Coordinates of C-alpha atoms and ligand atoms in Angstrom, one line a residue:
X5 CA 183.8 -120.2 -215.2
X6 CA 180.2 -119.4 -214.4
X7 CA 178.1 -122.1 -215.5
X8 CA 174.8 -121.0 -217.4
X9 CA 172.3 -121.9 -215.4
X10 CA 173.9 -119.6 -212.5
X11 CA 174.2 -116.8 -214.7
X12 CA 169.8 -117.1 -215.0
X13 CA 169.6 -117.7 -211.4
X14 CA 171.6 -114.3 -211.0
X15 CA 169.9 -111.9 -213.4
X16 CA 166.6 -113.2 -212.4
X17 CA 167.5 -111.9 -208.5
X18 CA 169.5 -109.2 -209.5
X19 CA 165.8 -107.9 -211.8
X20 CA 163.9 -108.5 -208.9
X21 CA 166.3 -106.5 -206.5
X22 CA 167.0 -103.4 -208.7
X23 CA 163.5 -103.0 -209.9
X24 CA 162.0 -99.6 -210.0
X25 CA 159.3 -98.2 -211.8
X26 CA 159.7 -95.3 -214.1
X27 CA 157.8 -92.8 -215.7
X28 CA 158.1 -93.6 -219.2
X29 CA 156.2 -91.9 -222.3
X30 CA 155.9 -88.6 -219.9
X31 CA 156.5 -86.6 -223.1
X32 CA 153.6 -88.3 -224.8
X33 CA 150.0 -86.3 -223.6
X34 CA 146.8 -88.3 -224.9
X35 CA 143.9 -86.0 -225.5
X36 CA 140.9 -86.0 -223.6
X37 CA 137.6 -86.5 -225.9
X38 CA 135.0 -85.1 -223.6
X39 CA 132.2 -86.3 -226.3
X40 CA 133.3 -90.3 -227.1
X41 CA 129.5 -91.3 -228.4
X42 CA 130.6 -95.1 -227.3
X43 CA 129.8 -97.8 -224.8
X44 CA 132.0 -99.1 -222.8
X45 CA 130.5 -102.9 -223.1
X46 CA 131.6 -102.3 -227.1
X47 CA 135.2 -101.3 -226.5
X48 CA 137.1 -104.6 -228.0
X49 CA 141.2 -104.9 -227.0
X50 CA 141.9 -107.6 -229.2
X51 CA 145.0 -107.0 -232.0
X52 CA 146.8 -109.3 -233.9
X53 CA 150.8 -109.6 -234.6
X54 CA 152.0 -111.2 -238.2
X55 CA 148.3 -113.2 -238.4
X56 CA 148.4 -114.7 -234.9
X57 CA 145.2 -113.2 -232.9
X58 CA 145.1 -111.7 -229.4
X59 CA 142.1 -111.1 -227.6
X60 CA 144.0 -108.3 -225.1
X61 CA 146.9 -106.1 -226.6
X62 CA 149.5 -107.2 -223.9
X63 CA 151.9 -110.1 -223.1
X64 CA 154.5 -111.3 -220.4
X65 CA 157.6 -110.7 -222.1
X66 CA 160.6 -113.5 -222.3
X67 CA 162.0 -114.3 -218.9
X68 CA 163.1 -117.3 -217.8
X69 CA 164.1 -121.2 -218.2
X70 CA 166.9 -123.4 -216.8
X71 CA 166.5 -123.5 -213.7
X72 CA 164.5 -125.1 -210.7
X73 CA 163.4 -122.0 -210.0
X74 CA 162.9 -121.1 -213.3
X75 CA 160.6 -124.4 -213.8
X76 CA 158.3 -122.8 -210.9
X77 CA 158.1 -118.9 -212.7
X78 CA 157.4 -120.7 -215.9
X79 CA 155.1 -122.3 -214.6
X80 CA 153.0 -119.6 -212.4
X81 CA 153.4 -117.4 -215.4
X82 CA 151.8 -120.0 -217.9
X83 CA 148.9 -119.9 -215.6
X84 CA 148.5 -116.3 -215.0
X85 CA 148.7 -115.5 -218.8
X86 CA 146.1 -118.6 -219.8
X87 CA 143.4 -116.4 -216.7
X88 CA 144.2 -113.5 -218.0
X89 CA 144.0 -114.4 -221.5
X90 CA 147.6 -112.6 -223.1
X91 CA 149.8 -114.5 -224.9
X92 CA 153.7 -114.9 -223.1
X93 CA 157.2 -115.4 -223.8
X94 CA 159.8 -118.2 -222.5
X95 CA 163.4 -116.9 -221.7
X96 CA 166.4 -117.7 -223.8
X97 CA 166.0 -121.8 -224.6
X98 CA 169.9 -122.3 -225.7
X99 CA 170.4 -124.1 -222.3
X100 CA 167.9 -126.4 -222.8
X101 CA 169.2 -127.3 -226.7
X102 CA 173.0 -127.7 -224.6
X103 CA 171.7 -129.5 -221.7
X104 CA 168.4 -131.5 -222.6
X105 CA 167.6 -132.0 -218.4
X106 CA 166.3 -128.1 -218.6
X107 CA 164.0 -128.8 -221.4
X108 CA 161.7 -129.4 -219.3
X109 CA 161.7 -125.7 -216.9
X110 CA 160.5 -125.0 -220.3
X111 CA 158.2 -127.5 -222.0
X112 CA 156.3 -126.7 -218.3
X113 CA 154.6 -123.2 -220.0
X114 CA 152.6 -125.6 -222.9
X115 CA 151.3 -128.2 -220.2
X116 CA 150.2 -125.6 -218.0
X117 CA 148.9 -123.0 -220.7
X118 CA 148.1 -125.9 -223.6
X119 CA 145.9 -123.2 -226.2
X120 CA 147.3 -120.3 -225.4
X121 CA 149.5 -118.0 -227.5
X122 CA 153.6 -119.2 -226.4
X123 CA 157.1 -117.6 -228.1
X124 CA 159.4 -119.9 -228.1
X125 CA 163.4 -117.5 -227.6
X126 CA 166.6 -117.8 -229.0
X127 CA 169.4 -115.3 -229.8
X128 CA 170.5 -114.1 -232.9
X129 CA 173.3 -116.7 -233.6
X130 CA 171.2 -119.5 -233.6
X131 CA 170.9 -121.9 -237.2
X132 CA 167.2 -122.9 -238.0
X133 CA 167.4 -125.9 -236.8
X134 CA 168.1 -124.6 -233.8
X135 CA 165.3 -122.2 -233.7
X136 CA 163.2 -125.0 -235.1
X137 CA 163.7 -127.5 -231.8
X138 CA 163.1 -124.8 -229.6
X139 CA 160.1 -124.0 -231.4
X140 CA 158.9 -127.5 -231.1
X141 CA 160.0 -128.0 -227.4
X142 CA 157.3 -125.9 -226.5
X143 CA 154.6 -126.1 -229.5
X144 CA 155.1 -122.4 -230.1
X145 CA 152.9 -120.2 -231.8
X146 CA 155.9 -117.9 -232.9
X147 CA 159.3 -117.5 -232.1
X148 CA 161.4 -114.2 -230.7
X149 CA 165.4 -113.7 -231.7
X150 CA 166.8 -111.9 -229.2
X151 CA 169.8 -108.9 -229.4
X152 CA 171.3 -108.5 -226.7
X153 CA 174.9 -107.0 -228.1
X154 CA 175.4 -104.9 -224.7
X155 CA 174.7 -107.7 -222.2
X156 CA 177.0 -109.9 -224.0
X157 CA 179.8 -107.2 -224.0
X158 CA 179.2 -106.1 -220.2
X159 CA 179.4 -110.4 -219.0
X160 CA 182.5 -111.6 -218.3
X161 CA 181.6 -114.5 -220.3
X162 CA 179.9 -113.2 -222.9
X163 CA 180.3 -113.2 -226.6
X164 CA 182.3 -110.5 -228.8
X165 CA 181.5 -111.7 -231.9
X166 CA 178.3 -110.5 -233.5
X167 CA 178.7 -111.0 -237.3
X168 CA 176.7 -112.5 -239.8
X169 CA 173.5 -111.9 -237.1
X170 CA 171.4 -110.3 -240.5
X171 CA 171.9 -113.3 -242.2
X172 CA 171.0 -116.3 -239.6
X173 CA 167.7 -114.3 -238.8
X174 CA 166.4 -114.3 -242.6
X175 CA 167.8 -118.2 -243.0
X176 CA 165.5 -118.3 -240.0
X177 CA 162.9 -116.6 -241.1
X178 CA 162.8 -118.8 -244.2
X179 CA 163.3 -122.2 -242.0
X180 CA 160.6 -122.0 -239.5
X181 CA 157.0 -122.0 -240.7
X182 CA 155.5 -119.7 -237.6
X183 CA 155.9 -115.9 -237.2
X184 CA 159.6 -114.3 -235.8
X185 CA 159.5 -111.7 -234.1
X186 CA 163.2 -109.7 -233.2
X187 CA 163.5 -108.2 -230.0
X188 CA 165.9 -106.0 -227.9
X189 CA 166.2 -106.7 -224.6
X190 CA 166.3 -103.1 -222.9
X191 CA 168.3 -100.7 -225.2
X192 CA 166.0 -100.2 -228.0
X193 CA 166.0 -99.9 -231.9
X194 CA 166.7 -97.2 -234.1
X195 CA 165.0 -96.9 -237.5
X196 CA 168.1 -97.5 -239.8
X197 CA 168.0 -101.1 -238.0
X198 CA 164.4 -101.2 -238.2
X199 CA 164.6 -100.9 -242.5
X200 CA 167.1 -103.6 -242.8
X201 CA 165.5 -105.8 -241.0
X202 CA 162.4 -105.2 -243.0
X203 CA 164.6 -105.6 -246.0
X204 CA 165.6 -109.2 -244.8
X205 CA 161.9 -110.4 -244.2
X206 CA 160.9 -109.2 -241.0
X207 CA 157.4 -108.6 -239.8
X208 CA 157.7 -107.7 -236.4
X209 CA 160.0 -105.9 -234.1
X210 CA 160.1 -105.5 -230.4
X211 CA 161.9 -102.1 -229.5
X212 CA 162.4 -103.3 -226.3
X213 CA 163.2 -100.0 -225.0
X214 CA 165.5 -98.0 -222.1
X215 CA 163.4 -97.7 -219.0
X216 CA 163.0 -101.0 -217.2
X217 CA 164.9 -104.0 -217.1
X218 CA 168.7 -103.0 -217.4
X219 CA 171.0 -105.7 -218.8
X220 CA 174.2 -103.7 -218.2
X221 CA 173.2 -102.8 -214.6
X222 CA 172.2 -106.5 -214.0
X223 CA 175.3 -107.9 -215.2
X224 CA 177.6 -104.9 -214.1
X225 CA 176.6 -106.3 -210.1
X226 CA 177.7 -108.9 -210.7
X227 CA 181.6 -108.4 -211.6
X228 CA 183.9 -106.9 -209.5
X229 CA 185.6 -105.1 -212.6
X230 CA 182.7 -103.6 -215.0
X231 CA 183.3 -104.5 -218.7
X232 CA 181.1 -101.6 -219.5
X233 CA 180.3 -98.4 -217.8
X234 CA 177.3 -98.0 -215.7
X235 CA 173.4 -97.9 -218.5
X236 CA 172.6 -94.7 -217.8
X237 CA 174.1 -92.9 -220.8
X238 CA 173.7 -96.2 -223.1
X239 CA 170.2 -96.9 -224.9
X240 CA 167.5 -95.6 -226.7
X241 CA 164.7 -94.9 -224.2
X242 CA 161.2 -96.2 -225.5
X243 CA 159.8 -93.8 -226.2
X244 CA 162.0 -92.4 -228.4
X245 CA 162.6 -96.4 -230.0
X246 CA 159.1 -96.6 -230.3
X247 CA 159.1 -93.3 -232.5
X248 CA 161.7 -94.9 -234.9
X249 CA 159.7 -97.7 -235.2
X250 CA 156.4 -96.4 -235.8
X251 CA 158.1 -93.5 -238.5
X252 CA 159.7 -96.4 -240.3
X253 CA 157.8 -98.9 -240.5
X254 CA 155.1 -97.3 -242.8
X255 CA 152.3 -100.0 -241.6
X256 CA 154.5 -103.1 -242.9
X257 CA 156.5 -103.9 -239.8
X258 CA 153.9 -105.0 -236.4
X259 CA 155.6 -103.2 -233.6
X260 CA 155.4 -104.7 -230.1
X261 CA 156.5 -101.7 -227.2
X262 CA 158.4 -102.8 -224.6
X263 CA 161.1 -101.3 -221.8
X264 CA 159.6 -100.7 -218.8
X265 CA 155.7 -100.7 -219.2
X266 CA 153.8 -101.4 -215.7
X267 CA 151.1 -98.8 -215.8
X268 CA 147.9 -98.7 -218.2
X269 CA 148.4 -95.1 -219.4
X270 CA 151.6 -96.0 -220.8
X271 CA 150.1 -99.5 -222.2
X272 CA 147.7 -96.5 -224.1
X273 CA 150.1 -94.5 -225.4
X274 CA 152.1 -97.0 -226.7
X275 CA 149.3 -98.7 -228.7
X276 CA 148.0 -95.0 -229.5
X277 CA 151.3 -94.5 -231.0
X278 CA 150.6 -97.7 -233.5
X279 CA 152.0 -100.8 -231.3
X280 CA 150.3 -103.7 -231.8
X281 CA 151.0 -105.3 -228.8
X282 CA 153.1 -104.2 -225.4
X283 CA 155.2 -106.6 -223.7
X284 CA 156.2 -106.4 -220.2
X285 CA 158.9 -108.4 -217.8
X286 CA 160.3 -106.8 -214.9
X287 CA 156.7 -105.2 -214.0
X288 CA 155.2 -109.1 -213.6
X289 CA 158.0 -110.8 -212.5
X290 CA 158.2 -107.9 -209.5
X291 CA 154.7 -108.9 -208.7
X292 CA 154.8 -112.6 -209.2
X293 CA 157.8 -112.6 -206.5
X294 CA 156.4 -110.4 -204.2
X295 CA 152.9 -111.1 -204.5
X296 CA 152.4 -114.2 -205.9
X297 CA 150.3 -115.8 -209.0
X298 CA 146.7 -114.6 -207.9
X299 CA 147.7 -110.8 -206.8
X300 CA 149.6 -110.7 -210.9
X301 CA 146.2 -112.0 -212.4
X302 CA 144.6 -109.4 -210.5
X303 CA 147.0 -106.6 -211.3
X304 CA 147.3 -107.6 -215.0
X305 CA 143.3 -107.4 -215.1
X306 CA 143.0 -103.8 -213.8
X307 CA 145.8 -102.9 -216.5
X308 CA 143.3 -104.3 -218.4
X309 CA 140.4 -102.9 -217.0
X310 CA 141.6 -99.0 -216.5
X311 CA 143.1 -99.9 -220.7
X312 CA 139.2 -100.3 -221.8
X313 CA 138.1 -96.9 -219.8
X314 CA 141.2 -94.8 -221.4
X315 CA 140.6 -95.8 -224.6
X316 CA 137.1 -94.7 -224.1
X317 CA 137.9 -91.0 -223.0
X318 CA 139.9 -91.1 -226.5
X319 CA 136.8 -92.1 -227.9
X320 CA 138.3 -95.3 -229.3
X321 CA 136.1 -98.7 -229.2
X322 CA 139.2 -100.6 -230.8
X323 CA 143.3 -100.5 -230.9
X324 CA 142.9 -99.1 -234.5
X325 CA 141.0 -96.7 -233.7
X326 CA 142.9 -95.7 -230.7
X327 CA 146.0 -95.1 -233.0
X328 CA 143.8 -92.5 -235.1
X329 CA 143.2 -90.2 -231.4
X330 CA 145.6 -87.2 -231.9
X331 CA 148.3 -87.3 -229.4
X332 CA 150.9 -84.9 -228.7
X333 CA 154.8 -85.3 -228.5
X334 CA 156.7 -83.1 -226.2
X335 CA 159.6 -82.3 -224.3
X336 CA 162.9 -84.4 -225.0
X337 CA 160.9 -86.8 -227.0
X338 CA 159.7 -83.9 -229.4
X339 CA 164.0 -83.1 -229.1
X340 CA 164.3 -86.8 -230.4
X341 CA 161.9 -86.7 -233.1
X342 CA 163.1 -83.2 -234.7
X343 CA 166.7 -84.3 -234.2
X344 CA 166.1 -87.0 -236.0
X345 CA 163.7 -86.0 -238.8
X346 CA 160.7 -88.2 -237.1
X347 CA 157.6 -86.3 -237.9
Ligands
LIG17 C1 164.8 -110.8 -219.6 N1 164.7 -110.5 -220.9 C2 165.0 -111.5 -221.9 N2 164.7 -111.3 -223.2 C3 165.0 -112.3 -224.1 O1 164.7 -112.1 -225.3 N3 165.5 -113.5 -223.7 C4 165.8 -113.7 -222.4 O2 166.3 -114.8 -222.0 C5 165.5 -112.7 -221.4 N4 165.8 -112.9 -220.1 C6 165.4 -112.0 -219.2 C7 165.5 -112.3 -217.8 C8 165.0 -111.4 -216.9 C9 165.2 -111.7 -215.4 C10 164.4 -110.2 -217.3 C11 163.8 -109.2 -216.3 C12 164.3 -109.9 -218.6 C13 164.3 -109.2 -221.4 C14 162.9 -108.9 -221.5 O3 162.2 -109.8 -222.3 C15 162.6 -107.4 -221.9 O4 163.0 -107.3 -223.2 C16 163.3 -106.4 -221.0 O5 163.4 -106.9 -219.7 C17 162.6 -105.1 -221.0 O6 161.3 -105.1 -220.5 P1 161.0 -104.7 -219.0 O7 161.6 -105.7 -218.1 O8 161.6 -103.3 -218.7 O9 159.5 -104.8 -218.9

């Protein structure tokens, strides 16, 4: 039996190797404002997510922990999001609460990033005290609960049973006294899931979209006989998750858009389509591999950078007014919207 901390080692190689970018959110078309009246010195990126403030609207999404090598990502990637000034994400902690010698590939990201904004991860099935210790191991500032229901059923090794998942994350939600945010990891959320999780006390989502990162893909390589058949048919691509989200959540739900974000006019359109926030992981983790720490600073800065110039050719000095610039919705997503009664 594959012992855990292989099973991190793998999908964090197997990421690197199969990543690719892809063009996601081609359907949405920002309109130019050939008349914005603002300066660019006033445009102002910060946002906020369930009361916790960020001065730029994107983060390094949960990753890694639990291994040597993980203790060295962790580490880089503290640093690069304390430069750049984004808040980040730790990978799934369950190891460490198992095996208390990887706390520490973990407790790393608050030594090296000691103010900044840190989520603290755990799946669904967790207890709150579980979610609690995890929280504390690395003083976070919120927590994210992960579903992950295909990667479970595509690993050998996974689990099958998925009941009762509703229920832990409101006892949660109850037990911990800092913000929860749910996530997908890569196949997105429909708006049906979206209300009941708002029904059991949930502020903010992570769609987590199709379009990067693919958990089936990573963990079909690594079985000789596929539990699941290849991700190509399986998922809801962002941009149609992010649709959901946005149409249900009515301004009471904080959406974070995620699934395969690496280039600033798609960090736009998500946050012109109402996220608060966009989260990305395979995009920095390519870079940090291949390019190291400094060259991911840099890189995350020009997102940054070319961000503040789009959102001034939308005429937009802040994230909520670049959610009022009209935007259009086209091709298949315009499908996905009709089909399902998203206006
Ligand atoms: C992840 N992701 C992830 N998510 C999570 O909630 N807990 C975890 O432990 C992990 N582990 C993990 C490992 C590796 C190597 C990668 C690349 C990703 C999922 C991640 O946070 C994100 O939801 C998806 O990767 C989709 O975003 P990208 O990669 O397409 O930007």
């Amino acid at each position: 039996m594959i012992n855990r901390s292989d099973r991190k080692s793998d999908h964090l190689h197997l990421a690197i190797n199969q990543y690719d970018t892809q063009n996601i959110l081609e359907d949405i078309k920002l309109l130019h404002n050939c008349l914005p009246e603002c300066n660019y010195d006033e445009i102002n990126l910060s946002t906020s997510l369930c009361g916790l403030n960020f001065n730029n609207p994107i983060m390094i999404n949960a990753i890694t922990g639990g291994t040597q090598e993980a203790y060295q990502l962790n580490k880089k990637i503290a640093s690069v999001a304390r430069e750049v000034n984004i808040p980040m994400a730790v990978g799934s902690q369950k190891i460490a609460l198992e095996d208390q010698n990887y706390q520490d590939t973990f407790e790393v990201v608050r030594r090296e990033n000691p103010r900044g904004v840190i989520f603290a991860n755990i799946g669904a099935y967790a207890t709150p005290q579980m979610a609690q210790q995890i929280c504390e191991m690395i003083k976070a500032d919120g927590l994210q609960i992960h579903l992950n229901i295909p990667q479970e059923l595509a690993m050998g090794e996974g689990d099958r049973s998925f009941q009762g998942y509703a229920n832990n994350i409101a006892k949660i939600i109850d037990y911990v006294d800092i913000p929860v945010i749910v996530k997908e990891v890569g196949f997105g959320v429909k708006k049906e899931e979206i209300s009941k999780l708002m029904d059991i006390g949930v502020k903010a989502v992570d769609i987590s979209g199709c379009g990067g990162t693919n958990f089936i893909n990573l963990e079909n390589s690594r079985l000789e006989q596929p539990n699941l058949p290849s991700a190509k048919d399986w998922g809801i691509d962002t941009g149609s998750s992010l649709l959901e989200a946005v149409e249900s959540s009515y301004h009471n739900l904080d959406i974070i858009a995620s699934g395969g974000f690496s280039r600033s006019i798609e960090i736009t359109k998500a946050l012109a389509l109402g996220a608060r926030c966009v989260a990305l992981a395979g995009y920095p983790l390519h870079i940090l591999w291949h390019y190291g720490q400094d060259e991911l600073i840099s890189q995350l800065e020009q997102l940054l950078t070319e961000l503040r110039s789009m959102m001034l050719m939308c005429g937009a000095t802040s994230i909520s007014q670049l959610c009022q610039t009209p935007l259009l919705i086209t091709g298949k997503l315009r499908e996905h919207a009709d089909l399902r009664g998203i206006d």
